[in-house]
Coordinates of C-alpha atoms in Angstrom, one line a residue:
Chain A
X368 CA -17.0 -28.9 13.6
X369 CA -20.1 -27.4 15.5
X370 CA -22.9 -27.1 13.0
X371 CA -24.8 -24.9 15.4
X372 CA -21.4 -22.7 15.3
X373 CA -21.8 -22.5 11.4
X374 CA -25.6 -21.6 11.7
X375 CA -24.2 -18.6 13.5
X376 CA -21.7 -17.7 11.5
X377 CA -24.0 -18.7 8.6
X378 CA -21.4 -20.5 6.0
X379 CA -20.8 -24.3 5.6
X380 CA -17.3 -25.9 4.4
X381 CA -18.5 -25.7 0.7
X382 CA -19.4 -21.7 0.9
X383 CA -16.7 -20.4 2.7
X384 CA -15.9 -16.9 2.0
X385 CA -12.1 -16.8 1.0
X386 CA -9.5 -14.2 2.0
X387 CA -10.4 -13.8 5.2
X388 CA -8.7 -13.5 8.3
X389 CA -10.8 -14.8 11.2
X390 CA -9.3 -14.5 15.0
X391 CA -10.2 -16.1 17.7
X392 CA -9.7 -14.9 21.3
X393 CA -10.1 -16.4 24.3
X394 CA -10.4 -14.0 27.8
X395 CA -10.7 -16.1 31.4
X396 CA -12.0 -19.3 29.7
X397 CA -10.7 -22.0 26.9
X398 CA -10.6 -21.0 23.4
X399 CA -9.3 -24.4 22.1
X400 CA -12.8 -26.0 21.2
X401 CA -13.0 -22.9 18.5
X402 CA -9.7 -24.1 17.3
X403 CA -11.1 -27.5 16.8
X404 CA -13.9 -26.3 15.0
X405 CA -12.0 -24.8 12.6
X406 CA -9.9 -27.1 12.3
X407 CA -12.3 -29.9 11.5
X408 CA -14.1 -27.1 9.3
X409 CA -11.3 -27.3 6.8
X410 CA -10.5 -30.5 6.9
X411 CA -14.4 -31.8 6.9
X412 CA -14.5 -35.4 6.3
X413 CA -11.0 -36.0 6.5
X414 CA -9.1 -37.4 9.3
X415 CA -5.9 -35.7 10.7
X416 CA -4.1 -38.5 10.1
X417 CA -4.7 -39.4 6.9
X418 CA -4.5 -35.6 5.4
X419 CA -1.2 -35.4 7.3
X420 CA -0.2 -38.2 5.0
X421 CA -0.9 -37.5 1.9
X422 CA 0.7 -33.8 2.4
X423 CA -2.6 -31.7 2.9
X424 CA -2.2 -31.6 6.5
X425 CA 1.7 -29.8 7.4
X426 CA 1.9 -29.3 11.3
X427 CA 4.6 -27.4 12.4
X428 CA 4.3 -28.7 16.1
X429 CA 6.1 -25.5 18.2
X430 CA 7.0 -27.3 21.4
X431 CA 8.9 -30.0 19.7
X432 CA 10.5 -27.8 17.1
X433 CA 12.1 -25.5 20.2
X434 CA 13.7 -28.4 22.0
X435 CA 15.0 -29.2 18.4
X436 CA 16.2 -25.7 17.7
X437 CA 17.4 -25.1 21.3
X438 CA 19.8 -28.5 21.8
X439 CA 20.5 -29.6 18.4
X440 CA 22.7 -27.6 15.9
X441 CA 21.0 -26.3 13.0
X442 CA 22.6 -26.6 9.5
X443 CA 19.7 -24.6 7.7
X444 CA 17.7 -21.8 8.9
X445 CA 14.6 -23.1 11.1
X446 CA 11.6 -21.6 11.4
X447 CA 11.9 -21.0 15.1
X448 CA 15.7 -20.0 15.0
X449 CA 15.0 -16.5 16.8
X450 CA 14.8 -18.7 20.1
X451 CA 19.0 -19.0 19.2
X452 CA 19.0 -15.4 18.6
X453 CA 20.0 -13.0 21.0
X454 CA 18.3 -9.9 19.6
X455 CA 16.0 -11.6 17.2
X456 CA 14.0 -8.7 14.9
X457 CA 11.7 -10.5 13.1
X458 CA 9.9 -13.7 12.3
X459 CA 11.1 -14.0 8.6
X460 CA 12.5 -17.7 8.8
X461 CA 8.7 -18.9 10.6
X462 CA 7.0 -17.1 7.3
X463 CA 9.7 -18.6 5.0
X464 CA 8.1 -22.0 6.3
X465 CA 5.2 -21.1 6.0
X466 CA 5.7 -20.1 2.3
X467 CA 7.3 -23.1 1.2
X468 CA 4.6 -25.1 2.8
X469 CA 1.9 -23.7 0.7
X470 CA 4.0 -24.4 -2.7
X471 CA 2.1 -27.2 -4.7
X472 CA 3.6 -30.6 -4.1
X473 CA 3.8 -31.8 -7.6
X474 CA 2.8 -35.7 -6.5
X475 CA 0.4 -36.5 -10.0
X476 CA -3.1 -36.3 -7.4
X477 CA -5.4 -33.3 -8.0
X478 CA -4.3 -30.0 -6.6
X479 CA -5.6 -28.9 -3.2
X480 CA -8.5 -26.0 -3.5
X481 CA -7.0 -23.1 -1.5
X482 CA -5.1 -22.8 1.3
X483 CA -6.1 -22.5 5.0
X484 CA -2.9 -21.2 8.1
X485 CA -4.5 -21.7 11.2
X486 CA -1.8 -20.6 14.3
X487 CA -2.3 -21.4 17.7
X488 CA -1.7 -19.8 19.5
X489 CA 0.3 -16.0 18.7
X490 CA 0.5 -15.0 22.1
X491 CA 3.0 -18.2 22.8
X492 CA 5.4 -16.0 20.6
X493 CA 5.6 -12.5 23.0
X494 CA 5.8 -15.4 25.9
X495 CA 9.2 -16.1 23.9
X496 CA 10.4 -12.8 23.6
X497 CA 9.3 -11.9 19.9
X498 CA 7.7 -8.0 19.9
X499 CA 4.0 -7.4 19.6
X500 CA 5.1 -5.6 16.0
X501 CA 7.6 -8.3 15.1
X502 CA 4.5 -10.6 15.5
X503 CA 1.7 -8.3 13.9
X504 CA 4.5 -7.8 10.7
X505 CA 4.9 -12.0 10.4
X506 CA 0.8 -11.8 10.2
X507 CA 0.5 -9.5 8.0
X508 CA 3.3 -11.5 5.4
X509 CA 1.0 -14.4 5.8
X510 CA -2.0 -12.5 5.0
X511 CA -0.4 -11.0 2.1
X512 CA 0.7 -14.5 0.9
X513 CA -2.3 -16.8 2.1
X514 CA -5.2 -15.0 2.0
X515 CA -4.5 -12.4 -0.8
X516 CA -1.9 -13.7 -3.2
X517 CA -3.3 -17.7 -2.8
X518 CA -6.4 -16.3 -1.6
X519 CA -7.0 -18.9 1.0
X520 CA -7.8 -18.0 4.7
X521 CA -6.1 -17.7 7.7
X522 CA -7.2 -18.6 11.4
X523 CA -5.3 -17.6 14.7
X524 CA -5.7 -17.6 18.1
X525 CA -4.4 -15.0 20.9
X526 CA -5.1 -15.4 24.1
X527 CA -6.5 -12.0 26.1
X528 CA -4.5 -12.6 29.7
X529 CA -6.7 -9.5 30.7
X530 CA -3.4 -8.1 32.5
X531 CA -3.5 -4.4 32.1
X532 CA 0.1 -4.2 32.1
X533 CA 0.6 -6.5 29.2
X534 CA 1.2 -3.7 26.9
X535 CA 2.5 -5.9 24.4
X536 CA -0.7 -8.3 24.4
X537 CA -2.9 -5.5 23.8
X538 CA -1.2 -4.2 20.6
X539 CA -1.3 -7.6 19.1
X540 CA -4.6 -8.1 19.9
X541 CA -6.0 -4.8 18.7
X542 CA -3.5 -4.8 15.9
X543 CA -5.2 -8.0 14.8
X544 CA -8.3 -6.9 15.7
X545 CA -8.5 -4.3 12.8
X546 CA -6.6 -6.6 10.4
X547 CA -9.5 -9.3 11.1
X548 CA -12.7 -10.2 9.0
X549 CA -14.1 -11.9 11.5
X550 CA -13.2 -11.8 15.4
X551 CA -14.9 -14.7 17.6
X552 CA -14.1 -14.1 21.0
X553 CA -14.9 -16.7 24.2
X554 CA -15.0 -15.1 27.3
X555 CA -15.6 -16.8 30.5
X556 CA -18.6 -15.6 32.9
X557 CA -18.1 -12.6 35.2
X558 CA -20.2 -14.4 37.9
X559 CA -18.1 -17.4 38.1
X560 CA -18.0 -20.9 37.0
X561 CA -21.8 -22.3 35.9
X562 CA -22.6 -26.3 35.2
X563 CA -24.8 -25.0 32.4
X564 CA -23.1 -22.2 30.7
X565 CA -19.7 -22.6 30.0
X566 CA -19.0 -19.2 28.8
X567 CA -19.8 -16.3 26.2
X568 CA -19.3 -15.5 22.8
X569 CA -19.2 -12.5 21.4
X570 CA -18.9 -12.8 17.6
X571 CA -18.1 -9.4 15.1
X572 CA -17.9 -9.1 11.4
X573 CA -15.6 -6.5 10.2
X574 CA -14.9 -5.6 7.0
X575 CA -17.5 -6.7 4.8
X576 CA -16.7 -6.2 0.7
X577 CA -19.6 -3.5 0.4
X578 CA -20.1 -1.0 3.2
X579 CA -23.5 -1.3 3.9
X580 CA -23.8 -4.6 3.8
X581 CA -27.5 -5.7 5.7
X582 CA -25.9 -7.9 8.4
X583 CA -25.8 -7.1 11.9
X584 CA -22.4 -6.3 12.9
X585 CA -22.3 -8.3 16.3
X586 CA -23.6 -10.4 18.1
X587 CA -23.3 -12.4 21.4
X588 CA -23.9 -16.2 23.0
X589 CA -23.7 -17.9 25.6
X590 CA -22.7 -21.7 25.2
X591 CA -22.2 -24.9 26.6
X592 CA -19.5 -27.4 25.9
X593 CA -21.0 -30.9 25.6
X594 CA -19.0 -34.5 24.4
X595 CA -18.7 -34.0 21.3
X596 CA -20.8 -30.3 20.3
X597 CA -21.5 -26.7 21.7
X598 CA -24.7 -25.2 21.9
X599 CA -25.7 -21.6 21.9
X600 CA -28.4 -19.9 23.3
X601 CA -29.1 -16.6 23.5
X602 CA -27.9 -14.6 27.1
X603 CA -30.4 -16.0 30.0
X604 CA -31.5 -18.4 27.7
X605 CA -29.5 -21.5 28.8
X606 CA -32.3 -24.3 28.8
X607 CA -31.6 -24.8 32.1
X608 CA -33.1 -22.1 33.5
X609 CA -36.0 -22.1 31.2
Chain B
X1316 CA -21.3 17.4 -16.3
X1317 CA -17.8 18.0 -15.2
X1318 CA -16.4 16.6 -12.3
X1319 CA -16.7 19.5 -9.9
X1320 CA -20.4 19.9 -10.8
X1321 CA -20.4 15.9 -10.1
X1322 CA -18.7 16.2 -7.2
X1323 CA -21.2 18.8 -6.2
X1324 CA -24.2 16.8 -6.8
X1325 CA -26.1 15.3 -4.5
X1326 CA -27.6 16.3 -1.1
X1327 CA -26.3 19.3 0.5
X1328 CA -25.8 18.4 4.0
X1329 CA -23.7 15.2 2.6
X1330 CA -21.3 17.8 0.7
X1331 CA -21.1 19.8 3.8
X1332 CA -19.9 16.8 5.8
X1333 CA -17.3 15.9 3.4
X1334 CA -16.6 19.3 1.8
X1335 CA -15.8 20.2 5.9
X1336 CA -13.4 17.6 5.9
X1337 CA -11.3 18.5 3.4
X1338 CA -11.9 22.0 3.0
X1339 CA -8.8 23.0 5.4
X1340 CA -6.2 20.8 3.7
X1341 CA -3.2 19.3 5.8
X1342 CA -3.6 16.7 8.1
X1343 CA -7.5 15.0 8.6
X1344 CA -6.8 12.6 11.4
X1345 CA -9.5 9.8 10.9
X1346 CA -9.3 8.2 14.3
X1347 CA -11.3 4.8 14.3
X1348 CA -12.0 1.7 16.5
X1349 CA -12.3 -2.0 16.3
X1350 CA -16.4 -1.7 16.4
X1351 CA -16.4 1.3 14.5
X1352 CA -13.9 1.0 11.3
X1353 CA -13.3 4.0 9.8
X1354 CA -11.7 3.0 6.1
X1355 CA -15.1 3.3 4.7
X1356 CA -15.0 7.0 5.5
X1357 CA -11.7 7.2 4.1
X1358 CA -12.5 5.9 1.0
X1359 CA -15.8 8.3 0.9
X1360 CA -13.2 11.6 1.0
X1361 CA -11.0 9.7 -1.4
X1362 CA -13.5 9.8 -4.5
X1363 CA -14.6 13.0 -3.1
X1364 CA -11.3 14.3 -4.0
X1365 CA -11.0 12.4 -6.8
X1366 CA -14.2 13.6 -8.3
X1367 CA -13.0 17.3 -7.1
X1368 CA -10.3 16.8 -10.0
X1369 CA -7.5 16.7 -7.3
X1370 CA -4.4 14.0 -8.0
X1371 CA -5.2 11.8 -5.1
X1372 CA -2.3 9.3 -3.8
X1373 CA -2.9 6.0 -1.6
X1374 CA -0.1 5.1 0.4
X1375 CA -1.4 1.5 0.5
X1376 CA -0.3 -0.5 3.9
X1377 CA -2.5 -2.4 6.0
X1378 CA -4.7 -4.2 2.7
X1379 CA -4.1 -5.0 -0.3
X1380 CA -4.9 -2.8 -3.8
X1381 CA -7.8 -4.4 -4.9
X1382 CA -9.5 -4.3 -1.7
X1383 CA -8.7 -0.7 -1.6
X1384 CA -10.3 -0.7 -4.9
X1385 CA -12.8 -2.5 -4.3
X1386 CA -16.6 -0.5 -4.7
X1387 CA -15.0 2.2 -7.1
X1388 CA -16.2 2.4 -10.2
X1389 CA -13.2 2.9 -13.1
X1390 CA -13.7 6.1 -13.6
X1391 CA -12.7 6.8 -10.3
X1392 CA -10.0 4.0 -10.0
X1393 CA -8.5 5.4 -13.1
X1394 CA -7.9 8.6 -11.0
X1395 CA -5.8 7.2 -8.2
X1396 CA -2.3 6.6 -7.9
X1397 CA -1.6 3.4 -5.8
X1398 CA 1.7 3.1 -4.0
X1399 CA 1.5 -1.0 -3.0
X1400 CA 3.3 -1.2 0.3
X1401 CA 1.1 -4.1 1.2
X1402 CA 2.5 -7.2 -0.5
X1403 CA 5.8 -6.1 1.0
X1404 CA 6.5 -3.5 3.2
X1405 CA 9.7 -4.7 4.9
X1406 CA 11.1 -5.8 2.1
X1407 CA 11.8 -9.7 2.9
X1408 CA 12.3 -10.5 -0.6
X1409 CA 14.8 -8.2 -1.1
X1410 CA 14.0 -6.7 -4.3
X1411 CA 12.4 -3.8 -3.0
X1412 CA 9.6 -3.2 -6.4
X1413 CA 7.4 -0.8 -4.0
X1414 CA 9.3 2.1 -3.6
X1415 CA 13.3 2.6 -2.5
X1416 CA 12.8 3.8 1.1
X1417 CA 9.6 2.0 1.7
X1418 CA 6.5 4.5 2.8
X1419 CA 8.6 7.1 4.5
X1420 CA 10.5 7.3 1.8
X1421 CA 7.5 7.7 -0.7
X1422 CA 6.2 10.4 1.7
X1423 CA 9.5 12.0 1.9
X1424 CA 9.2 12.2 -1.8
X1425 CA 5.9 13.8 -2.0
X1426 CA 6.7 16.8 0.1
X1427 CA 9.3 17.2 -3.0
X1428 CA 6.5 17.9 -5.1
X1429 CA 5.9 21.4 -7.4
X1430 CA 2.8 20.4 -8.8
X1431 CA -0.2 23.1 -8.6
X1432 CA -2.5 21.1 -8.7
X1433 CA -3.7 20.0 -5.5
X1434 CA -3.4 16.8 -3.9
X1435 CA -5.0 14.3 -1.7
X1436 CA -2.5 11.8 -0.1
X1437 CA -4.5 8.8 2.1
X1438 CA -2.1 7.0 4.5
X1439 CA -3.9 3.4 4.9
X1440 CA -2.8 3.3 7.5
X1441 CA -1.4 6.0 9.6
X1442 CA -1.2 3.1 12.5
X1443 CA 1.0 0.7 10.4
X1444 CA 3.4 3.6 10.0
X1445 CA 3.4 5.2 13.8
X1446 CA 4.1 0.9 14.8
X1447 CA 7.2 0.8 13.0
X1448 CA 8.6 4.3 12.6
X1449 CA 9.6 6.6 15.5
X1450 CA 6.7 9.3 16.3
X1451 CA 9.2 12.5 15.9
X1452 CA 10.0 11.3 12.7
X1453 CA 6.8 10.7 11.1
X1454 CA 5.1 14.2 12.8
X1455 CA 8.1 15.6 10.9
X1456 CA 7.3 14.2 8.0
X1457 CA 3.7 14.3 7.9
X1458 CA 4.1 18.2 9.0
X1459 CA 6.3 19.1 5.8
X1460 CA 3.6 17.1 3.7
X1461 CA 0.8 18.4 4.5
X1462 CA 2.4 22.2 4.9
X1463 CA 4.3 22.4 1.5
X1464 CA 1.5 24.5 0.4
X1465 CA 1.8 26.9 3.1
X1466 CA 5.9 27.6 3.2
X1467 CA 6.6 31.4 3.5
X1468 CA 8.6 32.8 0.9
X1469 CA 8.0 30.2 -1.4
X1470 CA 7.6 31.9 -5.2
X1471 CA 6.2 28.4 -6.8
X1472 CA 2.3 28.0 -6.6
X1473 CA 2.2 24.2 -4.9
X1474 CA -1.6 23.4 -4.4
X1475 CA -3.5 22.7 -1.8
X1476 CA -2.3 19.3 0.1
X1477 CA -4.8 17.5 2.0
X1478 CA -3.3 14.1 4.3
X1479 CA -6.2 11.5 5.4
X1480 CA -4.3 9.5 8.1
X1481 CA -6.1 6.8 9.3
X1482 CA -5.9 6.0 13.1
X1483 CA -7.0 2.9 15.3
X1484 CA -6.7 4.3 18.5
X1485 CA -6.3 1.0 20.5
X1486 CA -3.2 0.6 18.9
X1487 CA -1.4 3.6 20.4
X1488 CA -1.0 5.6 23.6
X1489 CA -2.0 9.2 24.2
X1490 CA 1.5 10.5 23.7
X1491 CA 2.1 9.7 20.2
X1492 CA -1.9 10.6 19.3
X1493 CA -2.1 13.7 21.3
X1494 CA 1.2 14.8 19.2
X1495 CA -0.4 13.7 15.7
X1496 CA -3.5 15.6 16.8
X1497 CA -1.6 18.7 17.1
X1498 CA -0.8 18.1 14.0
X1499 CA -4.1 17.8 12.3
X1500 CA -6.5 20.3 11.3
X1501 CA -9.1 18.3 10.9
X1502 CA -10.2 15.5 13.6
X1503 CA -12.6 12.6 12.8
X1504 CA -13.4 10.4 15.6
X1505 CA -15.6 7.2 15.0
X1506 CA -18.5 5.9 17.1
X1507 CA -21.6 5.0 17.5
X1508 CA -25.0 3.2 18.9
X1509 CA -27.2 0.9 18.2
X1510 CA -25.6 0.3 14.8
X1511 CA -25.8 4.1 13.6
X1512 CA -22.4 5.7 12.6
X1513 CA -21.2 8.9 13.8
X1514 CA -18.6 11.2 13.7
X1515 CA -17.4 13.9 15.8
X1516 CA -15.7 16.2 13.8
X1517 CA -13.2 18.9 15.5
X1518 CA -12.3 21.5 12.6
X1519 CA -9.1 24.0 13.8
X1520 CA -9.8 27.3 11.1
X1521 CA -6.6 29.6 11.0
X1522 CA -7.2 32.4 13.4
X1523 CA -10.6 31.2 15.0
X1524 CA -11.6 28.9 17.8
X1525 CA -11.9 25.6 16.9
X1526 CA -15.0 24.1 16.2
X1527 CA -16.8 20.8 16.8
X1528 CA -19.9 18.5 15.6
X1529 CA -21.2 15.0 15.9
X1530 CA -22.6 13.9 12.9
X1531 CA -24.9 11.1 12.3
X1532 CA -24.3 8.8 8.8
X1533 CA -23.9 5.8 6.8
X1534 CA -21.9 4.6 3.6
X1535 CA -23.2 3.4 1.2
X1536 CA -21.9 1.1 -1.6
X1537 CA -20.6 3.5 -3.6
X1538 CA -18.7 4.9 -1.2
X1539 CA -21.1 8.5 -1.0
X1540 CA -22.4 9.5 2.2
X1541 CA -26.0 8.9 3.4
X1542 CA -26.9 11.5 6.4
X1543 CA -28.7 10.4 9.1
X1544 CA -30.9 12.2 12.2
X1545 CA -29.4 9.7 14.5
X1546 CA -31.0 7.3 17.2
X1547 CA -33.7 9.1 19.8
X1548 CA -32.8 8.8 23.3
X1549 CA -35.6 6.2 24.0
X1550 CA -33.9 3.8 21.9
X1551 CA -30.2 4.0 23.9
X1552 CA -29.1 0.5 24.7
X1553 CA -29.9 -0.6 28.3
X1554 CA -26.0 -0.6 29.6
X1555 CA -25.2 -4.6 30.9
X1556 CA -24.1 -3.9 34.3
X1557 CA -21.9 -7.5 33.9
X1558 CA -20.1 -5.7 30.5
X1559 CA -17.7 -2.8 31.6
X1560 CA -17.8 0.0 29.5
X1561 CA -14.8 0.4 26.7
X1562 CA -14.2 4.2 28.3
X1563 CA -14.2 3.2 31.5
X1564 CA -11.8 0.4 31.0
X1565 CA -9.5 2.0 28.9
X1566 CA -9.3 5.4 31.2
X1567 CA -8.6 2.7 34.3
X1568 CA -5.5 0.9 32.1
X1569 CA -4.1 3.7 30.0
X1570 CA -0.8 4.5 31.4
X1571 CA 1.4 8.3 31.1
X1572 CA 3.2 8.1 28.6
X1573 CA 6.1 10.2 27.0
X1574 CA 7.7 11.0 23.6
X1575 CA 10.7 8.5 24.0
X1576 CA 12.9 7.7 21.2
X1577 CA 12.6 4.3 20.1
X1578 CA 9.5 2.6 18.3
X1579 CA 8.2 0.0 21.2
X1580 CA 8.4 2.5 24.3
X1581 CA 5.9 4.5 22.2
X1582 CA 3.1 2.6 21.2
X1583 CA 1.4 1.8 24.6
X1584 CA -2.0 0.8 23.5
X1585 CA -5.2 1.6 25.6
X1586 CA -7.3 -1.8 25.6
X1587 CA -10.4 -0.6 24.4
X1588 CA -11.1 -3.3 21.9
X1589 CA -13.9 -4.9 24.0
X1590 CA -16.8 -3.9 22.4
X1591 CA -17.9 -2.9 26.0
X1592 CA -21.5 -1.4 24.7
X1593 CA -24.7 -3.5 26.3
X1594 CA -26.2 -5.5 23.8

């Protein structure tokens, strides 16, 4: 988690909004380190091991799942069974695992507080054939379930290839756009690779429960990806330079 | 106070604005953008016809009811009926509670409709439908909605019908837009600068030449307009030479595209999403 990152953004792990879609997109750069810090947002002070114990943490890990799905017969519907399929329509079965792994786990310890779906990344899914719609309808399922029936959040990541031919792409990413509450995007410098600055972030609220809420509806940063934080700085502003 | 005169209240030029938009009836094409969201103007003409005593319908999509809801008062709220295609519109769980036929069905059903009094119908969104239905059949649709008032030889009074369709134009490609514009007589598009609002408003009056305005505004919370003079040209944002304009952009990538039956071959989406003003 990137505590300048949060300054931004201007919440903390114990005053996060909820019900909010947040997506992250990533355009000629990595993306993966906003991931991160949303994943160790959530799970602040717990390690990924441990919370994948004790049942708070369920990882559906894609890559593995596919070979599974691919050479192994399946008794029971899988959540990536449209890879069998040879004119799969929709993603119900992945949302169907999703669903069942939000239901409580009645295991006697204190409830979890609400839930938090973080995908990376969607755009694997159009790689695999799915339809930008089929994708944008399995969204909007989960946001339906996670963020306004459990009224946890959701976090996902789509990749922006910047191919103008990927008609596909560009729905889902617009289609998520306008769905979003939040929409972080990282985007690599036009001038090249710099030792300094890393890349830029452009960072817009959408959205907001009263229409005229007094916040500035975008902004953007540059950063820098150190060991183990990011700094921002406003554009120019790298300390570098100063 | 009743609630025309309510309705009436307030400052003039904001009643123009809105009473412009709905004035004509049938289809008011709100077209918005990923910077520049335009359900906040839809909910604006939504208590406006509310207040106007009109039976106002939200074919609810793209969020849910209570974020719909959310910054009406009850008295307003109490005036709307909410058609929840939200919680599931594709009927996974098979019971199908919304509405037999999903939204086209429930907008089939509407043009059905003998009432007198007039109506207000607010498709949120008109996006969510156009991505999953084909475009000839929704213009079909939308076109006997929002002309049921209007059908020659018709002996029973139906009132006025006004259709708010809400449209991100990302999402689709000039074909299926330029054929909903067509069908609208009233065109909203969304902008803006330097984090002032506007709207360029194209109005198409029976029998006259159309007729076009930008105007400069805000929302406030409860959802009534606030009219602005708009930003002086000495305050335009210095244009980044390293961001590429959104126009340019999506005038280089948008592709010809033709009325094709089927629902992917349609939707060809400009990428304008880039928020390509200087900052």
């Amino acid at each position: 988690m990137f505590v300048e990152l949060n300054n931004l953004l201007n919440t903390a792990p114990d005053r996060a909004e909820q019900g909010k879609l947040t997506l992250l997109c990533d355009a000629k750069t990595d993306g993966s380190f906003l991931v991160h810090h949303f994943l160790s947002f959530y799970l602040k002070g717990v390690s990924l091991t441990m919370a994948r114990e004790r049942g708070q943490l369920v990882f559906l890990e894609g890559l593995k799942s596919a070979v599974d799905v691919v050479f192994q017969a399946q008794k029971e519907p899988h959540p990536l069974q449209f890879l069998r399929e040879a004119n799969a329509g929709n993603l119900k079965p992945l949302f169907e695992f999703v669903r069942e792994a939000l239901k409580p786990v009645d295991s006697g310890e204190a409830r979890w507080t609400y839930p938090v779906l973080l995908v990376d990344d969607l755009s694997v899914l159009l790689s695999l054939g799915m339809g930008a719609v089929a994708v944008l309808d399995f969204i909007h399922y989960c946001r339906a379930t996670v963020c306004w029936e459990l009224k946890g959040n959701m976090v996902v990541l789509v990749h922006d290839s910047g191919d103008a031919e990927d008609e596909e792409n560009d729905i889902l990413l617009n289609g998520l756009s306008h769905q979003s509450h939040l929409i972080l995007r990282a985007e690599g410098l036009a001038t090249g690779f710099c030792r300094d600055v890393h890349g830029q972030l452009r960072i817009l609220w959408r959205r907001p429960s009263q229409p005229a809420v007094h916040r500035d509806q975008s902004f953007t940063y540059q950063y820098k990806i150190q060991d183990k934080s990011v700094s921002f700085f406003a554009k120019g502003m790298s300390p570098a330079v100063l | 106070m009743t609630p025309s005169e309510g309705a009436r209240a307030g400052t003039g030029r904001e009643l123009e604005m809105l009473d412009s938009l709905l004035a004509l009836g049938g289809l008011v094409l709100l077209r918005d953008s990923v910077e520049w969201e335009g359900r906040s103007l839809l909910k604006a003409l939504v208590k406006k016809s509310a207040l106007c005593g009109e039976q106002v319908h939200i074919l609810g999509c793209e969020v849910s009811e209570e974020e719909f809801r959310e910054g009406f008062d009850s008295d307003i709220n109490n005036r709307l009926v909410y058609h929840d295609f939200f919680r599931d519109p594709l009927n996974w769980s098979k019971t199908e509670e919304a509405f037999p036929g999903g939204p086209l069905g429930a907008l089939r059903a509407m043009c059905k409709r003998t009432d007198p009094v007039p109506v207000t119908i607010a498709l949120d969104s008109l996006s969510w439908l156009l991505l999953r239905l084909p475009c000839t059949t929704l213009c079909q649709v939308l076109h006997a909605v929002s002309h049921q008032d209007s059908c020659p030889g018709d002996s029973s009074s139906v009132g006025k019908v006004s259709v708010l369709g809400l449209l991100h134009e990302e999402l689709h490609g000039p074909g299926p837009v330029g054929a909903l514009s067509s069908l609208a007589q009233t065109e909203v598009t969304l902008g803006g600068t330097m984090g002032q609002a506007s709207a360029h408003i194209l109005c198409r009056r029976p029998r006259q030449r159309p007729t076009d305005q930008t105007q400069w505004f805000s929302i406030l919370p409860d959802f009534s307009l606030d009219l602005q003079e708009g930003p002086s040209v000495e305050s335009q944002p210095y244009s980044d030479p390293h961001i590429p304009p959104v126009s340019k952009n999506a005038k280089a990538r948008t592709r010809k595209c033709s009325l094709v039956s089927g629902h992917g071959r349609e939707n060809k989406s400009c990428r304008g999403w880039g928020w390509g003003q200087g900052f």
